Amino acid sequence: MTDRIPLVSDTDPGIDDALAVLLALASPEVDLQLVTTVHGNVELAQTTENALRVLHLAGRSDVPVAVGAAGPLVHPLPERAGHVHGAAGMGGVELEPSPAAVDPRPAVVALAELLMAHEPGTVTVAPIGPLTNLALLLAVFPEAATRIGRVVWMGGSAARGGNVTPAAEFNAWADPEAAHAVLTSPLPVTMVGLDVTLPTVLTEPGIERFRTHGGRVGATAAAVLQQYLDAARDSYGISGVCVHDALALTEAIVPGTLGTTRRDVVVGTTLGAARGQTLTDLRAVSTADTAVEVADGVDSDAAVEFLVSRLESYGA
Ligand code: BDR
Ligand code: CA
């Protein structure tokens, strides 16, 4: 395939992050050229270690991993998500250490250099954690930021309320000031929020398929998912997992997978109950150049099938 989309994954692995990175690596439509890490589900040192190990699991230690922000822009995070993802972020599964070291450049520098080395409008950046790194890129390397072709962010919620508080989705809540800066910027952002990720549930038969047919990578991914499965059962009463981050990567891999509507979105940055809420103006389609493509349409069965079959392909 000649026209592979150059892709950067900005991630805080995290169980569904790991799945999303494995999905990208199994997808010939994209060329994962850089992974940047960020604080989020667990502390930065752990998300970075996990990113290295996930790439190694897939035999892709050649993909550079650059270390990003250790915390939110303004206010420290009161808690992380170890109760969902396991204390080390990989659902209690010990992945094999990678022989690779991290890239010596800070994440924003690595990202800026990558963007300057590509034609404007060609690179897709897929943040699947808090938006701290992207907000820093906007502030420090604005010229490089304007060269981004698409930002496909897993985060926020237009009409489904929150998952970490009644108002807020985790990635928005984990750095609301950064989310506000990015979502109100002219960057071409697609917001893949709870509106489309909550209905997209990977159930046990799907997991069994890549556990059985996906070789060592598929079997490991299935093992990592077990803790997430347990958390979903406790939190939502469902025997399946919402593959939040993998759905965002699916949209990055196959643009147009999700239905979207251009909306104005601002983020609650007060310290009260609305902190991290992605306030989405549902009254009208926006024509502003700062509008966000808010994902509001999904064929969940097709999206899950896409993920499962790509993970099965590791066994081929
Ligand atoms: C998001 O929060 C994190 O826990 C997941 O990895 C995902 O990015 C879902 O709200
Ligand atoms: Ca994540």
mmCIF file of C-alpha atoms and ligand atoms in Angstrom:
data_model
loop_
_atom_site.group_PDB
_atom_site.id
_atom_site.type_symbol
_atom_site.label_atom_id
_atom_site.label_comp_id
_atom_site.label_asym_id
_atom_site.label_seq_id
_atom_site.Cartn_x
_atom_site.Cartn_y
_atom_site.Cartn_z
ATOM 1 C CA MET A 1 0.000 0.000 0.000
ATOM 2 C CA THR A 2 1.520 3.354 -1.016
ATOM 3 C CA ASP A 3 -0.611 5.974 0.692
ATOM 4 C CA ARG A 4 -0.340 4.953 4.294
ATOM 5 C CA ILE A 5 -1.399 7.699 6.699
ATOM 6 C CA PRO A 6 1.521 8.798 8.904
ATOM 7 C CA LEU A 7 0.232 8.319 12.445
ATOM 8 C CA VAL A 8 1.284 9.441 15.915
ATOM 9 C CA SER A 9 -0.326 7.839 18.940
ATOM 10 C CA ASP A 10 -0.288 9.963 22.105
ATOM 11 C CA THR A 11 -1.155 7.532 24.842
ATOM 12 C CA ASP A 12 -1.345 6.614 28.547
ATOM 13 C CA PRO A 13 -1.440 2.787 28.518
ATOM 14 C CA GLY A 14 -3.855 1.718 29.965
ATOM 15 C CA ILE A 15 -5.577 -1.433 28.808
ATOM 16 C CA ASP A 16 -7.665 0.034 25.990
ATOM 17 C CA ASP A 17 -4.658 2.128 24.960
ATOM 18 C CA ALA A 18 -2.645 -1.074 24.537
ATOM 19 C CA LEU A 19 -5.420 -2.513 22.397
ATOM 20 C CA ALA A 20 -5.522 0.673 20.316
ATOM 21 C CA VAL A 21 -1.770 0.623 19.664
ATOM 22 C CA LEU A 22 -1.932 -3.061 18.696
ATOM 23 C CA LEU A 23 -4.815 -2.230 16.343
ATOM 24 C CA ALA A 24 -2.796 0.533 14.669
ATOM 25 C CA LEU A 25 0.188 -1.777 14.225
ATOM 26 C CA ALA A 26 -2.040 -4.400 12.589
ATOM 27 C CA SER A 27 -3.504 -1.885 10.133
ATOM 28 C CA PRO A 28 -1.817 -1.359 6.755
ATOM 29 C CA GLU A 29 -3.771 1.870 6.193
ATOM 30 C CA VAL A 30 -1.571 3.696 8.698
ATOM 31 C CA ASP A 31 2.122 3.955 9.424
ATOM 32 C CA LEU A 32 2.672 4.389 13.168
ATOM 33 C CA GLN A 33 5.775 6.581 13.165
ATOM 34 C CA LEU A 34 5.847 7.828 16.767
ATOM 35 C CA VAL A 35 4.341 7.053 20.139
ATOM 36 C CA THR A 36 4.273 9.848 22.697
ATOM 37 C CA THR A 37 3.391 9.100 26.277
ATOM 38 C CA VAL A 38 1.450 11.119 28.811
ATOM 39 C CA HIS A 39 0.317 10.852 32.420
ATOM 40 C CA GLY A 40 -3.221 9.539 32.747
ATOM 41 C CA ASN A 41 -4.447 6.105 33.678
ATOM 42 C CA VAL A 42 -1.263 5.596 35.725
ATOM 43 C CA GLU A 43 1.863 7.683 36.350
ATOM 44 C CA LEU A 44 3.998 8.769 33.387
ATOM 45 C CA ALA A 45 6.942 6.449 34.103
ATOM 46 C CA GLN A 46 4.538 3.514 34.005
ATOM 47 C CA THR A 47 2.638 4.608 30.877
ATOM 48 C CA THR A 48 5.999 5.010 29.141
ATOM 49 C CA GLU A 49 7.220 1.589 30.238
ATOM 50 C CA ASN A 50 3.924 0.083 29.130
ATOM 51 C CA ALA A 51 4.133 1.744 25.714
ATOM 52 C CA LEU A 52 7.614 0.315 25.176
ATOM 53 C CA ARG A 53 6.456 -3.141 26.231
ATOM 54 C CA VAL A 54 3.335 -3.127 24.047
ATOM 55 C CA LEU A 55 5.410 -2.215 20.987
ATOM 56 C CA HIS A 56 7.880 -4.951 21.872
ATOM 57 C CA LEU A 57 5.036 -7.451 22.225
ATOM 58 C CA ALA A 58 4.055 -6.668 18.648
ATOM 59 C CA GLY A 59 7.654 -6.957 17.463
ATOM 60 C CA ARG A 60 7.771 -3.207 16.736
ATOM 61 C CA SER A 61 10.397 -1.869 19.139
ATOM 62 C CA ASP A 62 11.597 0.191 16.192
ATOM 63 C CA VAL A 63 8.752 2.690 16.700
ATOM 64 C CA PRO A 64 10.182 5.565 18.758
ATOM 65 C CA VAL A 65 8.607 6.320 22.136
ATOM 66 C CA ALA A 66 9.028 9.918 23.343
ATOM 67 C CA VAL A 67 8.159 10.858 26.899
ATOM 68 C CA GLY A 68 5.573 13.564 27.413
ATOM 69 C CA ALA A 69 3.923 15.446 30.255
ATOM 70 C CA ALA A 70 4.067 14.021 33.768
ATOM 71 C CA GLY A 71 0.986 15.889 34.953
ATOM 72 C CA PRO A 72 -1.788 18.257 33.934
ATOM 73 C CA LEU A 73 -1.077 21.874 32.943
ATOM 74 C CA VAL A 74 -2.547 23.536 36.043
ATOM 75 C CA HIS A 75 -4.093 21.468 38.835
ATOM 76 C CA PRO A 76 -2.739 18.141 40.121
ATOM 77 C CA LEU A 77 -4.934 15.127 39.478
ATOM 78 C CA PRO A 78 -6.745 13.894 42.609
ATOM 79 C CA GLU A 79 -6.679 10.276 41.432
ATOM 80 C CA ARG A 80 -5.730 8.106 38.471
ATOM 81 C CA ALA A 81 -7.388 4.990 37.086
ATOM 82 C CA GLY A 82 -5.386 2.110 38.546
ATOM 83 C CA HIS A 83 -8.631 0.643 39.880
ATOM 84 C CA VAL A 84 -9.762 0.154 36.262
ATOM 85 C CA HIS A 85 -6.489 -0.654 34.518
ATOM 86 C CA GLY A 86 -4.501 -2.339 37.304
ATOM 87 C CA ALA A 87 -1.854 -0.640 39.450
ATOM 88 C CA ALA A 88 0.697 -0.957 36.630
ATOM 89 C CA GLY A 89 -1.882 -0.210 33.925
ATOM 90 C CA MET A 90 -1.808 -3.560 32.162
ATOM 91 C CA GLY A 91 -4.491 -5.379 34.100
ATOM 92 C CA GLY A 92 -2.030 -7.237 36.296
ATOM 93 C CA VAL A 93 -0.285 -8.837 33.305
ATOM 94 C CA GLU A 94 3.509 -8.546 33.262
ATOM 95 C CA LEU A 95 4.577 -7.863 29.678
ATOM 96 C CA GLU A 96 8.124 -8.686 28.633
ATOM 97 C CA PRO A 97 10.501 -5.691 28.965
ATOM 98 C CA SER A 98 11.551 -4.058 25.720
ATOM 99 C CA PRO A 99 15.178 -3.912 24.666
ATOM 100 C CA ALA A 100 14.488 -0.411 23.299
ATOM 101 C CA ALA A 101 15.194 2.798 25.198
ATOM 102 C CA VAL A 102 13.019 5.869 25.026
ATOM 103 C CA ASP A 103 13.702 8.532 22.424
ATOM 104 C CA PRO A 104 16.009 11.185 23.928
ATOM 105 C CA ARG A 105 13.725 14.006 22.770
ATOM 106 C CA PRO A 106 10.785 15.283 24.833
ATOM 107 C CA ALA A 107 7.464 14.276 23.273
ATOM 108 C CA VAL A 108 6.587 17.750 21.997
ATOM 109 C CA VAL A 109 9.986 18.093 20.332
ATOM 110 C CA ALA A 110 9.724 14.676 18.674
ATOM 111 C CA LEU A 111 6.194 15.485 17.532
ATOM 112 C CA ALA A 112 7.147 18.928 16.217
ATOM 113 C CA GLU A 113 10.111 17.518 14.296
ATOM 114 C CA LEU A 114 7.957 14.779 12.780
ATOM 115 C CA LEU A 115 5.341 17.318 11.688
ATOM 116 C CA MET A 116 7.944 19.606 10.133
ATOM 117 C CA ALA A 117 9.358 16.650 8.195
ATOM 118 C CA HIS A 118 5.985 15.864 6.552
ATOM 119 C CA GLU A 119 3.845 17.804 4.133
ATOM 120 C CA PRO A 120 1.289 19.963 5.934
ATOM 121 C CA GLY A 121 -2.035 18.214 6.428
ATOM 122 C CA THR A 122 -0.757 14.666 6.066
ATOM 123 C CA VAL A 123 -0.109 13.482 9.640
ATOM 124 C CA THR A 124 -2.857 12.161 11.889
ATOM 125 C CA VAL A 125 -2.292 12.559 15.619
ATOM 126 C CA ALA A 126 -4.423 10.273 17.763
ATOM 127 C CA PRO A 127 -4.377 11.284 21.427
ATOM 128 C CA ILE A 128 -6.061 8.642 23.563
ATOM 129 C CA GLY A 129 -5.293 10.160 26.941
ATOM 130 C CA PRO A 130 -5.305 13.627 28.509
ATOM 131 C CA LEU A 131 -4.532 16.376 25.982
ATOM 132 C CA THR A 132 -1.571 17.829 27.890
ATOM 133 C CA ASN A 133 1.042 17.081 25.207
ATOM 134 C CA LEU A 134 -1.046 18.555 22.432
ATOM 135 C CA ALA A 135 -1.771 21.716 24.419
ATOM 136 C CA LEU A 136 1.973 22.060 25.006
ATOM 137 C CA LEU A 137 2.662 21.583 21.302
ATOM 138 C CA LEU A 138 0.196 24.378 20.522
ATOM 139 C CA ALA A 139 1.938 26.659 23.001
ATOM 140 C CA VAL A 140 5.548 25.800 22.210
ATOM 141 C CA PHE A 141 5.536 24.826 18.523
ATOM 142 C CA PRO A 142 2.443 26.499 17.027
ATOM 143 C CA GLU A 143 3.817 26.359 13.485
ATOM 144 C CA ALA A 144 4.315 22.607 13.710
ATOM 145 C CA ALA A 145 0.839 22.214 15.204
ATOM 146 C CA THR A 146 -0.767 23.888 12.179
ATOM 147 C CA ARG A 147 0.688 21.123 9.991
ATOM 148 C CA ILE A 148 -1.391 18.406 11.680
ATOM 149 C CA GLY A 149 -3.825 16.850 9.223
ATOM 150 C CA ARG A 150 -6.220 15.443 11.800
ATOM 151 C CA VAL A 151 -6.429 15.080 15.537
ATOM 152 C CA VAL A 152 -8.572 12.114 16.463
ATOM 153 C CA TRP A 153 -9.032 12.308 20.228
ATOM 154 C CA MET A 154 -10.665 9.744 22.450
ATOM 155 C CA GLY A 155 -12.250 11.841 25.122
ATOM 156 C CA GLY A 156 -15.175 13.938 26.219
ATOM 157 C CA SER A 157 -18.868 13.378 26.002
ATOM 158 C CA ALA A 158 -21.406 15.501 24.195
ATOM 159 C CA ALA A 159 -24.627 14.044 25.530
ATOM 160 C CA ARG A 160 -23.846 10.985 27.652
ATOM 161 C CA GLY A 161 -22.576 12.612 30.862
ATOM 162 C CA GLY A 162 -19.329 11.397 32.363
ATOM 163 C CA ASN A 163 -17.627 8.213 33.424
ATOM 164 C CA VAL A 164 -15.243 9.528 36.083
ATOM 165 C CA THR A 165 -17.684 12.091 37.519
ATOM 166 C CA PRO A 166 -21.332 12.653 36.619
ATOM 167 C CA ALA A 167 -20.165 15.417 34.267
ATOM 168 C CA ALA A 168 -16.769 14.386 32.969
ATOM 169 C CA GLU A 169 -15.115 11.746 30.853
ATOM 170 C CA PHE A 170 -11.716 10.660 32.219
ATOM 171 C CA ASN A 171 -9.376 12.105 29.551
ATOM 172 C CA ALA A 172 -11.096 15.506 29.642
ATOM 173 C CA TRP A 173 -11.184 15.489 33.438
ATOM 174 C CA ALA A 174 -7.506 14.501 33.695
ATOM 175 C CA ASP A 175 -6.460 17.839 32.152
ATOM 176 C CA PRO A 176 -9.425 20.135 31.506
ATOM 177 C CA GLU A 177 -7.274 23.202 30.813
ATOM 178 C CA ALA A 178 -5.397 21.305 28.108
ATOM 179 C CA ALA A 179 -8.616 19.908 26.652
ATOM 180 C CA HIS A 180 -10.101 23.400 26.538
ATOM 181 C CA ALA A 181 -7.031 24.789 24.776
ATOM 182 C CA VAL A 182 -7.095 22.064 22.126
ATOM 183 C CA LEU A 183 -10.856 21.912 21.566
ATOM 184 C CA THR A 184 -11.137 25.687 21.138
ATOM 185 C CA SER A 185 -8.106 25.898 18.830
ATOM 186 C CA PRO A 186 -8.297 25.761 15.024
ATOM 187 C CA LEU A 187 -6.768 22.271 15.049
ATOM 188 C CA PRO A 188 -8.927 19.848 13.021
ATOM 189 C CA VAL A 189 -10.137 17.781 15.975
ATOM 190 C CA THR A 190 -12.509 14.842 15.876
ATOM 191 C CA MET A 191 -13.836 14.116 19.365
ATOM 192 C CA VAL A 192 -14.512 10.417 19.835
ATOM 193 C CA GLY A 193 -16.336 10.588 23.129
ATOM 194 C CA LEU A 194 -18.551 8.451 25.305
ATOM 195 C CA ASP A 195 -21.432 9.103 22.902
ATOM 196 C CA VAL A 196 -19.948 6.541 20.534
ATOM 197 C CA THR A 197 -17.612 4.541 22.783
ATOM 198 C CA LEU A 198 -20.131 3.509 25.450
ATOM 199 C CA PRO A 199 -22.346 1.645 22.947
ATOM 200 C CA THR A 200 -19.297 -0.042 21.391
ATOM 201 C CA VAL A 201 -18.800 -3.066 23.572
ATOM 202 C CA LEU A 202 -16.346 -5.874 22.947
ATOM 203 C CA THR A 203 -17.866 -8.980 24.459
ATOM 204 C CA GLU A 204 -16.333 -12.244 25.609
ATOM 205 C CA PRO A 205 -16.913 -14.174 22.345
ATOM 206 C CA GLY A 206 -14.928 -11.492 20.470
ATOM 207 C CA ILE A 207 -12.118 -11.634 23.007
ATOM 208 C CA GLU A 208 -12.074 -15.423 22.687
ATOM 209 C CA ARG A 209 -11.587 -15.096 18.938
ATOM 210 C CA PHE A 210 -8.282 -13.230 19.194
ATOM 211 C CA ARG A 211 -7.224 -15.186 22.272
ATOM 212 C CA THR A 212 -7.567 -18.328 20.158
ATOM 213 C CA HIS A 213 -6.529 -17.145 16.697
ATOM 214 C CA GLY A 214 -4.370 -14.093 17.361
ATOM 215 C CA GLY A 215 -1.134 -15.851 18.242
ATOM 216 C CA ARG A 216 0.950 -14.644 21.191
ATOM 217 C CA VAL A 217 -0.109 -11.004 20.709
ATOM 218 C CA GLY A 218 -3.808 -11.853 20.605
ATOM 219 C CA ALA A 219 -3.585 -14.153 23.634
ATOM 220 C CA THR A 220 -1.712 -11.493 25.608
ATOM 221 C CA ALA A 221 -4.212 -8.798 24.626
ATOM 222 C CA ALA A 222 -7.015 -11.058 25.849
ATOM 223 C CA ALA A 223 -5.232 -11.624 29.160
ATOM 224 C CA VAL A 224 -4.665 -7.890 29.639
ATOM 225 C CA LEU A 225 -8.377 -7.286 29.004
ATOM 226 C CA GLN A 226 -9.537 -9.512 31.861
ATOM 227 C CA GLN A 227 -9.195 -6.804 34.539
ATOM 228 C CA TYR A 228 -11.034 -4.312 32.302
ATOM 229 C CA LEU A 229 -13.794 -6.857 31.839
ATOM 230 C CA ASP A 230 -14.147 -7.186 35.605
ATOM 231 C CA ALA A 231 -14.208 -3.382 36.061
ATOM 232 C CA ALA A 232 -16.886 -3.003 33.352
ATOM 233 C CA ARG A 233 -19.040 -5.636 35.022
ATOM 234 C CA ASP A 234 -18.745 -3.774 38.349
ATOM 235 C CA SER A 235 -19.227 -0.248 36.905
ATOM 236 C CA TYR A 236 -21.769 -0.773 34.147
ATOM 237 C CA GLY A 237 -23.174 -4.231 34.781
ATOM 238 C CA ILE A 238 -22.126 -5.403 31.324
ATOM 239 C CA SER A 239 -20.112 -8.483 30.455
ATOM 240 C CA GLY A 240 -17.984 -6.746 27.885
ATOM 241 C CA VAL A 241 -15.598 -3.833 27.625
ATOM 242 C CA CYS A 242 -15.972 -0.419 26.053
ATOM 243 C CA VAL A 243 -13.044 -0.201 23.682
ATOM 244 C CA HIS A 244 -12.831 3.594 23.959
ATOM 245 C CA ASP A 245 -9.326 4.139 22.627
ATOM 246 C CA ALA A 246 -9.521 1.460 19.938
ATOM 247 C CA LEU A 247 -12.610 3.138 18.495
ATOM 248 C CA ALA A 248 -10.722 6.421 18.149
ATOM 249 C CA LEU A 249 -7.888 4.587 16.411
ATOM 250 C CA THR A 250 -10.411 2.962 14.083
ATOM 251 C CA GLU A 251 -11.559 6.431 13.006
ATOM 252 C CA ALA A 252 -7.903 7.441 12.536
ATOM 253 C CA ILE A 253 -7.223 4.325 10.455
ATOM 254 C CA VAL A 254 -10.385 4.520 8.350
ATOM 255 C CA PRO A 255 -11.528 8.146 8.260
ATOM 256 C CA GLY A 256 -15.298 8.383 8.112
ATOM 257 C CA THR A 257 -15.923 5.240 10.153
ATOM 258 C CA LEU A 258 -17.869 7.433 12.568
ATOM 259 C CA GLY A 259 -20.607 9.920 11.821
ATOM 260 C CA THR A 260 -19.700 13.404 13.046
ATOM 261 C CA THR A 261 -21.281 16.830 13.377
ATOM 262 C CA ARG A 262 -19.392 20.115 13.690
ATOM 263 C CA ARG A 263 -20.034 21.557 17.116
ATOM 264 C CA ASP A 264 -18.621 24.238 19.371
ATOM 265 C CA VAL A 265 -17.148 22.587 22.454
ATOM 266 C CA VAL A 266 -15.734 24.218 25.579
ATOM 267 C CA VAL A 267 -14.454 22.434 28.662
ATOM 268 C CA GLY A 268 -15.366 23.101 32.282
ATOM 269 C CA THR A 269 -12.232 24.303 34.052
ATOM 270 C CA THR A 270 -13.657 25.349 37.407
ATOM 271 C CA LEU A 271 -12.773 23.184 40.399
ATOM 272 C CA GLY A 272 -16.396 22.230 41.091
ATOM 273 C CA ALA A 273 -18.727 19.511 39.876
ATOM 274 C CA ALA A 274 -18.503 20.543 36.225
ATOM 275 C CA ARG A 275 -14.718 20.167 36.032
ATOM 276 C CA GLY A 276 -13.773 18.369 32.840
ATOM 277 C CA GLN A 277 -17.241 18.516 31.310
ATOM 278 C CA THR A 278 -17.098 18.920 27.524
ATOM 279 C CA LEU A 279 -19.920 21.402 27.069
ATOM 280 C CA THR A 280 -21.079 20.774 23.523
ATOM 281 C CA ASP A 281 -23.443 23.165 21.813
ATOM 282 C CA LEU A 282 -26.042 20.796 20.418
ATOM 283 C CA ARG A 283 -28.350 23.609 19.355
ATOM 284 C CA ALA A 284 -26.754 24.214 16.000
ATOM 285 C CA VAL A 285 -24.143 22.945 13.592
ATOM 286 C CA SER A 286 -21.109 25.214 13.928
ATOM 287 C CA THR A 287 -19.418 27.053 11.097
ATOM 288 C CA ALA A 288 -16.584 28.384 13.282
ATOM 289 C CA ASP A 289 -13.030 27.443 12.324
ATOM 290 C CA THR A 290 -12.552 26.334 15.921
ATOM 291 C CA ALA A 291 -15.435 23.857 15.725
ATOM 292 C CA VAL A 292 -14.901 20.209 16.631
ATOM 293 C CA GLU A 293 -16.120 17.208 14.632
ATOM 294 C CA VAL A 294 -18.090 15.523 17.393
ATOM 295 C CA ALA A 295 -18.615 11.824 16.763
ATOM 296 C CA ASP A 296 -22.285 10.997 17.110
ATOM 297 C CA GLY A 297 -22.812 8.038 14.811
ATOM 298 C CA VAL A 298 -21.335 4.571 15.098
ATOM 299 C CA ASP A 299 -21.962 1.103 13.751
ATOM 300 C CA SER A 300 -20.768 -0.605 16.914
ATOM 301 C CA ASP A 301 -20.994 -4.154 15.574
ATOM 302 C CA ALA A 302 -18.851 -3.242 12.568
ATOM 303 C CA ALA A 303 -16.338 -1.398 14.753
ATOM 304 C CA VAL A 304 -15.967 -4.359 17.100
ATOM 305 C CA GLU A 305 -15.620 -6.746 14.163
ATOM 306 C CA PHE A 306 -12.889 -4.510 12.707
ATOM 307 C CA LEU A 307 -10.948 -4.617 15.977
ATOM 308 C CA VAL A 308 -11.383 -8.344 16.538
ATOM 309 C CA SER A 309 -10.382 -9.318 13.020
ATOM 310 C CA ARG A 310 -7.318 -7.065 13.086
ATOM 311 C CA LEU A 311 -6.199 -8.583 16.393
ATOM 312 C CA GLU A 312 -6.831 -12.069 14.990
ATOM 313 C CA SER A 313 -4.477 -11.188 12.146
ATOM 314 C CA TYR A 314 -1.529 -11.359 14.564
ATOM 315 C CA GLY A 315 -1.923 -15.139 14.432
ATOM 316 C CA ALA A 316 -1.843 -15.345 10.634
HETATM 317 C C1 BDR B 1 -10.596 6.878 28.597
HETATM 318 O O1 BDR B 1 -10.112 6.920 29.917
HETATM 319 C C2 BDR B 1 -9.081 5.992 30.092
HETATM 320 O O2 BDR B 1 -9.214 5.318 31.299
HETATM 321 C C3 BDR B 1 -9.141 5.062 28.894
HETATM 322 O O3 BDR B 1 -7.845 4.588 28.564
HETATM 323 C C4 BDR B 1 -9.719 5.927 27.822
HETATM 324 O O4 BDR B 1 -8.708 6.648 27.142
HETATM 325 C C5 BDR B 1 -12.068 6.506 28.631
HETATM 326 O O5 BDR B 1 -12.802 7.447 29.335
HETATM 327 CA CA CA B 2 -6.328 6.077 27.295
#
